[in-house]
């Protein structure tokens, strides 16, 4: 072993010497071609990501069925247009609280220690729930902003598309939900995922960025009421996949779905609650991006492969935090897709075993405010953005022109 190592070391040194001697003789050899994905990932910026999250918080908790939610949809739509993202569109549907509930995850037998999605709880669990009490929001301005109640009726959600050069008829869907609740600012749930998707739409919509396949950026509405916006999208558009319209135009209003990647709560990984239910104040140094697929989904095999591809992209492109994979994706907008196409979610923690056990004390609470989070928290979301941009760059075949 040692001998081999010495031998390889010597030949590397020799090669390096040869290279350093020959390079000037060429008058400067051409540098290795830069990785276009790395160039794009470097355009992600912590302050810019934070500014987009902050922009979303001006609409309070963005609860579905309110004027503040509609105003946020319009704000997102205007931003997507300003980025140059193509075919900015709205999906229309209706939602009434009396609508029958559709599944939020797989059917799993719930035992005392089995969470949604099928994971087994471990260790300490703390209380979770949705705050419905306005008086628990001490900020009077924010309380007033969040005061209009939700009304049943018409709903809209916005999406736009990076159109592929060689395969416009196929796409990856990159999503997050823009609605929230709980009388806070829905900063983490899910301003953090919404801003991530918007930043990717901005970077990939630059005119010099080309992709072989299409990418659709969707900001779902009504996630908090039972994934109703995502279910509406699947119901209305699954049957349109891959159809050229008008015929011969080269346009595909609904490219064939190759995969669906959801982002939901990207910031806070402070570890398990302590015995008294409290959670550490600081981001834990070993924080990670949790990538989940659902082992009970019909498309589980493809979803698992997609998850590992995201881990590889994280290793290649994420600056601070690693990624981990789990098999219990649930309760977010990737669920309606998971039997049809490989679907994964990215989160700060696993949804069932960790978030469901109270690892995020801001979840659906008045404390889900921009001011609650530190740069170490926001940086976890930025690392998830680096991971998805790296993976989607590889999957879509990205190149940079002039
Ligand atoms: Zn959420």
Short mmCIF file of C-alpha atoms and ligand atoms in Angstrom, two decimals:
data_model
loop_
_atom_site.label_atom_id
_atom_site.label_comp_id
_atom_site.label_asym_id
_atom_site.label_seq_id
_atom_site.Cartn_x
_atom_site.Cartn_y
_atom_site.Cartn_z
CA UNK A 1 0.00 0.00 0.00
CA UNK A 2 2.65 2.46 1.05
CA UNK A 3 4.81 1.63 -1.91
CA UNK A 4 1.93 2.18 -4.33
CA UNK A 5 1.09 5.47 -2.67
CA UNK A 6 4.66 6.66 -2.97
CA UNK A 7 4.77 5.60 -6.62
CA UNK A 8 1.52 7.42 -7.49
CA UNK A 9 2.69 10.45 -5.55
CA UNK A 10 5.89 10.50 -7.54
CA UNK A 11 4.13 10.25 -10.90
CA UNK A 12 1.68 13.00 -9.96
CA UNK A 13 4.62 15.21 -9.07
CA UNK A 14 6.30 14.32 -12.32
CA UNK A 15 3.13 15.13 -14.27
CA UNK A 16 2.80 18.39 -12.43
CA UNK A 17 6.39 19.27 -13.20
CA UNK A 18 5.93 18.43 -16.86
CA UNK A 19 2.78 20.52 -16.98
CA UNK A 20 4.38 23.52 -15.31
CA UNK A 21 7.34 23.33 -17.69
CA UNK A 22 5.29 22.88 -20.86
CA UNK A 23 2.49 25.36 -20.12
CA UNK A 24 4.45 28.58 -20.77
CA UNK A 25 5.90 27.11 -23.98
CA UNK A 26 2.33 26.98 -25.40
CA UNK A 27 1.94 30.64 -24.65
CA UNK A 28 -0.63 29.71 -21.95
CA UNK A 29 -2.78 26.61 -22.48
CA UNK A 30 -6.54 27.13 -22.58
CA UNK A 31 -8.01 26.68 -19.08
CA UNK A 32 -10.34 23.72 -18.49
CA UNK A 33 -13.90 24.71 -19.46
CA UNK A 34 -15.70 26.16 -16.44
CA UNK A 35 -18.61 24.16 -15.03
CA UNK A 36 -21.66 26.22 -16.08
CA UNK A 37 -23.62 24.92 -13.08
CA UNK A 38 -20.97 26.19 -10.69
CA UNK A 39 -21.15 29.60 -12.35
CA UNK A 40 -24.93 29.65 -11.81
CA UNK A 41 -24.75 28.39 -8.21
CA UNK A 42 -22.33 31.22 -7.42
CA UNK A 43 -25.06 33.66 -8.42
CA UNK A 44 -27.06 32.56 -5.37
CA UNK A 45 -26.48 35.08 -2.64
CA UNK A 46 -27.50 35.01 1.04
CA UNK A 47 -28.55 38.67 1.18
CA UNK A 48 -30.58 38.36 -2.01
CA UNK A 49 -32.30 35.19 -0.75
CA UNK A 50 -33.11 36.94 2.53
CA UNK A 51 -34.44 40.00 0.67
CA UNK A 52 -36.86 37.82 -1.32
CA UNK A 53 -38.09 36.16 1.89
CA UNK A 54 -38.47 39.61 3.47
CA UNK A 55 -40.48 40.74 0.45
CA UNK A 56 -42.95 37.89 1.01
CA UNK A 57 -43.39 38.77 4.69
CA UNK A 58 -44.95 42.14 3.78
CA UNK A 59 -48.15 40.12 3.13
CA UNK A 60 -48.22 38.68 6.65
CA UNK A 61 -49.15 35.02 6.93
CA UNK A 62 -50.53 34.99 3.34
CA UNK A 63 -53.47 32.86 4.40
CA UNK A 64 -55.40 31.42 1.45
CA UNK A 65 -58.74 33.04 0.62
CA UNK A 66 -57.72 36.53 1.76
CA UNK A 67 -56.73 39.80 0.08
CA UNK A 68 -53.19 39.52 1.52
CA UNK A 69 -52.84 36.11 -0.14
CA UNK A 70 -54.04 37.49 -3.51
CA UNK A 71 -51.67 40.44 -3.20
CA UNK A 72 -48.78 38.03 -2.57
CA UNK A 73 -49.70 36.00 -5.69
CA UNK A 74 -49.61 39.22 -7.72
CA UNK A 75 -46.28 40.28 -6.17
CA UNK A 76 -44.73 36.88 -7.01
CA UNK A 77 -46.15 37.05 -10.54
CA UNK A 78 -44.61 40.50 -11.10
CA UNK A 79 -41.25 39.31 -9.82
CA UNK A 80 -41.28 36.26 -12.12
CA UNK A 81 -42.06 38.55 -15.07
CA UNK A 82 -39.23 40.90 -14.11
CA UNK A 83 -36.82 37.94 -14.12
CA UNK A 84 -37.81 37.18 -17.72
CA UNK A 85 -39.30 33.81 -16.80
CA UNK A 86 -41.39 32.62 -19.78
CA UNK A 87 -45.15 32.14 -19.97
CA UNK A 88 -46.04 33.41 -16.51
CA UNK A 89 -49.49 31.86 -15.95
CA UNK A 90 -52.14 31.40 -13.31
CA UNK A 91 -53.94 28.18 -12.49
CA UNK A 92 -57.50 28.84 -11.35
CA UNK A 93 -59.56 26.59 -9.08
CA UNK A 94 -62.01 26.88 -6.23
CA UNK A 95 -61.64 26.00 -2.59
CA UNK A 96 -64.31 25.71 0.09
CA UNK A 97 -63.57 24.42 3.59
CA UNK A 98 -66.38 21.91 3.06
CA UNK A 99 -64.59 20.33 0.05
CA UNK A 100 -63.77 16.67 0.64
CA UNK A 101 -60.19 16.23 1.84
CA UNK A 102 -57.77 14.50 -0.49
CA UNK A 103 -54.77 12.56 0.84
CA UNK A 104 -51.85 14.58 2.23
CA UNK A 105 -49.60 11.52 2.26
CA UNK A 106 -49.61 7.75 1.89
CA UNK A 107 -52.04 5.60 3.83
CA UNK A 108 -50.07 4.33 6.81
CA UNK A 109 -51.28 2.46 9.86
CA UNK A 110 -50.81 5.03 12.64
CA UNK A 111 -49.55 3.46 15.85
CA UNK A 112 -48.73 5.47 18.95
CA UNK A 113 -45.18 6.03 17.73
CA UNK A 114 -45.82 6.21 13.95
CA UNK A 115 -45.92 9.67 12.36
CA UNK A 116 -47.57 10.87 9.17
CA UNK A 117 -45.61 9.49 6.21
CA UNK A 118 -44.81 6.26 8.07
CA UNK A 119 -41.71 7.17 10.12
CA UNK A 120 -41.22 6.07 13.74
CA UNK A 121 -40.86 8.77 16.36
CA UNK A 122 -37.72 8.64 18.48
CA UNK A 123 -36.77 10.49 21.64
CA UNK A 124 -38.43 13.60 23.03
CA UNK A 125 -41.56 15.02 21.42
CA UNK A 126 -42.94 18.53 21.98
CA UNK A 127 -46.39 20.01 21.33
CA UNK A 128 -47.34 21.00 17.77
CA UNK A 129 -50.43 22.69 16.36
CA UNK A 130 -51.78 25.65 14.39
CA UNK A 131 -52.23 28.90 16.29
CA UNK A 132 -55.72 30.35 15.76
CA UNK A 133 -55.56 33.02 18.46
CA UNK A 134 -54.82 36.53 17.13
CA UNK A 135 -53.97 37.79 20.62
CA UNK A 136 -50.91 35.54 20.67
CA UNK A 137 -49.41 37.88 18.04
CA UNK A 138 -47.98 40.73 20.17
CA UNK A 139 -47.16 42.93 17.12
CA UNK A 140 -50.35 44.95 16.64
CA UNK A 141 -49.56 45.94 13.06
CA UNK A 142 -49.00 42.33 12.05
CA UNK A 143 -52.11 41.25 13.94
CA UNK A 144 -54.14 43.79 11.96
CA UNK A 145 -52.52 42.71 8.67
CA UNK A 146 -53.49 39.10 9.37
CA UNK A 147 -56.99 39.87 10.60
CA UNK A 148 -59.08 39.34 7.44
CA UNK A 149 -60.55 35.82 7.65
CA UNK A 150 -60.44 33.32 4.80
CA UNK A 151 -63.48 33.05 2.49
CA UNK A 152 -64.37 30.01 0.40
CA UNK A 153 -64.37 30.59 -3.36
CA UNK A 154 -62.06 31.21 -6.31
CA UNK A 155 -58.35 30.72 -5.95
CA UNK A 156 -55.29 31.32 -8.14
CA UNK A 157 -51.66 30.20 -8.10
CA UNK A 158 -48.82 31.29 -10.35
CA UNK A 159 -46.18 29.45 -12.37
CA UNK A 160 -43.66 30.12 -15.12
CA UNK A 161 -41.38 28.03 -17.30
CA UNK A 162 -37.81 27.81 -18.55
CA UNK A 163 -38.41 26.31 -22.01
CA UNK A 164 -35.96 23.60 -23.05
CA UNK A 165 -34.06 24.00 -26.32
CA UNK A 166 -33.94 20.36 -27.51
CA UNK A 167 -36.75 18.86 -25.39
CA UNK A 168 -39.37 21.53 -24.74
CA UNK A 169 -41.91 18.68 -24.43
CA UNK A 170 -40.40 17.40 -21.15
CA UNK A 171 -39.98 19.18 -17.81
CA UNK A 172 -39.04 19.07 -14.17
CA UNK A 173 -41.39 20.83 -11.74
CA UNK A 174 -39.74 22.88 -8.97
CA UNK A 175 -42.21 24.06 -6.34
CA UNK A 176 -42.98 25.56 -2.95
CA UNK A 177 -46.18 26.80 -1.32
CA UNK A 178 -46.72 30.53 -0.89
CA UNK A 179 -49.65 30.37 1.57
CA UNK A 180 -49.25 30.12 5.31
CA UNK A 181 -51.18 30.58 8.56
CA UNK A 182 -50.73 30.91 12.32
CA UNK A 183 -50.73 34.76 12.74
CA UNK A 184 -47.02 35.24 11.99
CA UNK A 185 -45.24 36.13 8.73
CA UNK A 186 -44.99 32.55 7.36
CA UNK A 187 -41.28 33.29 6.96
CA UNK A 188 -40.04 29.74 7.22
CA UNK A 189 -43.33 28.01 6.29
CA UNK A 190 -43.03 28.61 3.49
CA UNK A 191 -41.51 31.97 2.55
CA UNK A 192 -38.18 30.14 2.71
CA UNK A 193 -39.18 27.61 0.02
CA UNK A 194 -41.05 30.19 -2.09
CA UNK A 195 -38.01 32.52 -2.15
CA UNK A 196 -35.77 29.57 -3.04
CA UNK A 197 -37.91 28.72 -6.08
CA UNK A 198 -38.08 32.41 -7.09
CA UNK A 199 -34.28 32.75 -6.88
CA UNK A 200 -33.84 29.69 -9.09
CA UNK A 201 -36.37 31.09 -11.56
CA UNK A 202 -34.40 34.34 -11.63
CA UNK A 203 -31.03 32.73 -12.26
CA UNK A 204 -32.22 30.18 -14.83
CA UNK A 205 -34.30 32.76 -16.74
CA UNK A 206 -31.25 34.80 -17.74
CA UNK A 207 -31.10 34.97 -21.55
CA UNK A 208 -27.64 33.37 -21.75
CA UNK A 209 -28.78 30.27 -19.82
CA UNK A 210 -29.89 27.39 -22.06
CA UNK A 211 -31.37 24.08 -20.94
CA UNK A 212 -32.09 20.98 -23.01
CA UNK A 213 -35.26 20.21 -21.06
CA UNK A 214 -37.89 22.52 -19.61
CA UNK A 215 -38.20 23.52 -15.95
CA UNK A 216 -41.46 24.80 -14.44
CA UNK A 217 -41.44 26.94 -11.29
CA UNK A 218 -44.74 26.71 -9.36
CA UNK A 219 -45.78 28.61 -6.24
CA UNK A 220 -48.64 26.54 -4.87
CA UNK A 221 -51.57 28.04 -2.98
CA UNK A 222 -53.77 26.28 -0.39
CA UNK A 223 -51.08 23.89 0.78
CA UNK A 224 -52.07 24.47 4.39
CA UNK A 225 -55.68 23.39 3.82
CA UNK A 226 -54.69 20.01 2.34
CA UNK A 227 -52.51 20.54 -0.77
CA UNK A 228 -55.56 21.83 -2.67
CA UNK A 229 -53.58 23.96 -5.12
CA UNK A 230 -51.28 21.08 -6.06
CA UNK A 231 -54.20 18.66 -6.32
CA UNK A 232 -55.98 21.16 -8.62
CA UNK A 233 -52.88 21.35 -10.84
CA UNK A 234 -52.63 17.56 -11.11
CA UNK A 235 -56.38 17.21 -11.75
CA UNK A 236 -56.48 19.89 -14.43
CA UNK A 237 -53.16 19.32 -16.19
CA UNK A 238 -52.01 15.67 -15.89
CA UNK A 239 -53.95 14.79 -19.05
CA UNK A 240 -52.36 17.62 -21.07
CA UNK A 241 -48.80 16.31 -20.68
CA UNK A 242 -46.59 16.24 -23.77
CA UNK A 243 -49.25 17.55 -26.15
CA UNK A 244 -48.10 20.08 -28.73
CA UNK A 245 -50.58 22.96 -28.94
CA UNK A 246 -51.19 24.33 -31.51
CA UNK A 247 -50.01 21.37 -33.58
CA UNK A 248 -46.70 22.07 -35.35
CA UNK A 249 -45.99 25.12 -33.18
CA UNK A 250 -43.24 23.50 -31.11
CA UNK A 251 -45.11 24.71 -28.03
CA UNK A 252 -46.05 22.38 -25.19
CA UNK A 253 -48.35 24.08 -22.64
CA UNK A 254 -47.87 21.11 -20.30
CA UNK A 255 -44.59 19.31 -20.98
CA UNK A 256 -44.38 15.68 -19.83
CA UNK A 257 -43.50 15.53 -16.13
CA UNK A 258 -40.06 14.00 -15.47
CA UNK A 259 -39.94 14.76 -11.75
CA UNK A 260 -41.38 17.01 -9.06
CA UNK A 261 -39.21 18.71 -6.43
CA UNK A 262 -40.92 20.47 -3.50
CA UNK A 263 -39.36 22.86 -0.95
CA UNK A 264 -41.13 23.34 2.38
CA UNK A 265 -39.57 24.90 5.54
CA UNK A 266 -35.90 25.34 4.71
CA UNK A 267 -34.35 27.28 7.61
CA UNK A 268 -34.50 25.80 11.08
CA UNK A 269 -32.55 22.71 12.20
CA UNK A 270 -31.81 23.27 15.88
CA UNK A 271 -32.19 19.64 16.93
CA UNK A 272 -34.58 17.62 19.08
CA UNK A 273 -36.56 19.30 21.85
CA UNK A 274 -35.10 18.92 25.32
CA UNK A 275 -37.00 17.11 28.09
CA UNK A 276 -38.76 20.38 29.05
CA UNK A 277 -39.94 20.87 25.44
CA UNK A 278 -37.59 23.78 24.70
CA UNK A 279 -35.38 23.85 21.60
CA UNK A 280 -31.81 25.20 21.27
CA UNK A 281 -31.54 28.86 20.21
CA UNK A 282 -28.79 28.33 17.63
CA UNK A 283 -28.71 26.39 14.38
CA UNK A 284 -26.93 23.14 15.19
CA UNK A 285 -23.52 22.89 13.48
CA UNK A 286 -24.46 19.49 12.04
CA UNK A 287 -27.66 20.85 10.42
CA UNK A 288 -28.53 19.25 7.07
CA UNK A 289 -30.94 19.46 4.15
CA UNK A 290 -33.44 16.60 4.45
CA UNK A 291 -34.42 15.10 1.11
CA UNK A 292 -37.38 12.75 1.37
CA UNK A 293 -39.03 10.37 -1.08
CA UNK A 294 -42.04 8.21 -0.23
CA UNK A 295 -41.32 4.47 -0.23
CA UNK A 296 -45.06 3.67 -0.53
CA UNK A 297 -45.52 5.79 -3.69
CA UNK A 298 -46.01 4.07 -7.05
CA UNK A 299 -43.03 5.97 -8.46
CA UNK A 300 -40.82 5.26 -5.41
CA UNK A 301 -37.94 3.71 -7.38
CA UNK A 302 -37.49 6.75 -9.58
CA UNK A 303 -38.02 9.08 -6.62
CA UNK A 304 -35.27 7.36 -4.66
CA UNK A 305 -32.86 7.75 -7.59
CA UNK A 306 -33.82 11.40 -7.85
CA UNK A 307 -33.10 11.85 -4.11
CA UNK A 308 -29.58 10.40 -4.46
CA UNK A 309 -28.94 12.61 -7.45
CA UNK A 310 -29.75 15.58 -5.19
CA UNK A 311 -27.29 14.29 -2.59
CA UNK A 312 -24.57 14.18 -5.26
CA UNK A 313 -25.44 17.74 -6.30
CA UNK A 314 -25.29 18.83 -2.67
CA UNK A 315 -21.79 17.35 -2.36
CA UNK A 316 -20.71 19.12 -5.52
CA UNK A 317 -22.27 22.54 -4.99
CA UNK A 318 -23.55 23.24 -1.44
CA UNK A 319 -21.10 25.35 0.56
CA UNK A 320 -21.96 24.66 4.21
CA UNK A 321 -24.50 21.97 4.98
CA UNK A 322 -24.72 18.34 3.78
CA UNK A 323 -27.87 16.48 2.66
CA UNK A 324 -29.55 13.35 4.04
CA UNK A 325 -32.18 11.08 2.44
CA UNK A 326 -35.24 9.55 4.09
CA UNK A 327 -38.12 7.38 2.76
CA UNK A 328 -41.13 9.11 4.39
CA UNK A 329 -42.00 12.18 2.26
CA UNK A 330 -45.44 13.44 3.23
CA UNK A 331 -47.77 16.39 3.86
CA UNK A 332 -46.56 18.75 1.19
CA UNK A 333 -47.33 19.51 -2.47
CA UNK A 334 -45.24 16.64 -3.84
CA UNK A 335 -47.80 14.11 -2.52
CA UNK A 336 -50.32 14.58 -5.38
CA UNK A 337 -47.53 13.80 -7.87
CA UNK A 338 -45.87 10.85 -6.14
CA UNK A 339 -47.82 8.02 -7.79
CA UNK A 340 -47.44 9.54 -11.25
CA UNK A 341 -43.84 10.70 -11.40
CA UNK A 342 -40.70 10.65 -9.21
CA UNK A 343 -41.36 13.21 -6.47
CA UNK A 344 -39.19 14.40 -3.58
CA UNK A 345 -39.29 17.11 -0.94
CA UNK A 346 -36.47 19.18 0.54
CA UNK A 347 -36.85 20.43 4.13
CA UNK A 348 -34.95 21.59 7.21
CA UNK A 349 -35.89 18.34 8.98
CA UNK A 350 -37.85 15.19 8.20
CA UNK A 351 -41.55 16.04 8.18
CA UNK A 352 -42.95 13.08 10.09
CA UNK A 353 -40.39 12.05 12.67
CA UNK A 354 -38.85 15.47 13.36
CA UNK A 355 -41.04 18.46 12.43
CA UNK A 356 -44.04 16.36 13.52
CA UNK A 357 -42.33 15.84 16.89
CA UNK A 358 -41.95 19.55 17.58
CA UNK A 359 -38.41 20.18 16.34
CA UNK A 360 -39.54 23.54 14.89
CA UNK A 361 -41.28 25.62 17.61
CA UNK A 362 -42.19 28.35 15.05
CA UNK A 363 -44.22 25.95 12.92
CA UNK A 364 -47.67 27.57 12.30
CA UNK A 365 -47.05 29.95 15.21
CA UNK A 366 -46.97 33.77 15.63
CA UNK A 367 -43.17 33.48 16.04
CA UNK A 368 -42.60 32.44 12.39
CA UNK A 369 -41.19 35.93 11.75
CA UNK A 370 -38.26 37.15 9.65
CA UNK A 371 -36.66 38.53 12.84
CA UNK A 372 -36.71 35.08 14.48
CA UNK A 373 -34.01 33.66 12.23
CA UNK A 374 -30.24 34.16 12.13
CA UNK A 375 -27.92 34.01 9.14
CA UNK A 376 -27.00 30.44 10.13
CA UNK A 377 -30.69 29.58 9.65
CA UNK A 378 -31.06 31.44 6.34
CA UNK A 379 -27.84 29.80 5.13
CA UNK A 380 -29.45 26.35 5.43
CA UNK A 381 -32.11 27.52 2.98
CA UNK A 382 -29.41 28.90 0.70
CA UNK A 383 -27.66 25.52 0.77
CA UNK A 384 -30.91 23.83 -0.25
CA UNK A 385 -31.08 26.32 -3.14
CA UNK A 386 -27.51 25.43 -4.13
CA UNK A 387 -28.47 21.74 -3.99
CA UNK A 388 -31.56 22.07 -6.16
CA UNK A 389 -29.90 24.43 -8.64
CA UNK A 390 -27.01 21.97 -8.98
CA UNK A 391 -29.30 18.98 -9.43
CA UNK A 392 -31.75 20.67 -11.77
CA UNK A 393 -28.83 22.05 -13.79
CA UNK A 394 -27.56 18.52 -14.31
CA UNK A 395 -31.01 17.06 -14.99
CA UNK A 396 -32.07 19.74 -17.47
CA UNK A 397 -28.70 19.87 -19.29
CA UNK A 398 -27.76 23.48 -18.63
CA UNK A 399 -25.21 25.41 -20.71
CA UNK A 400 -24.19 29.04 -20.82
CA UNK A 401 -24.17 31.05 -24.04
CA UNK A 402 -23.55 34.72 -24.63
ZN1 LIG B 1 -45.37 24.21 4.64
#
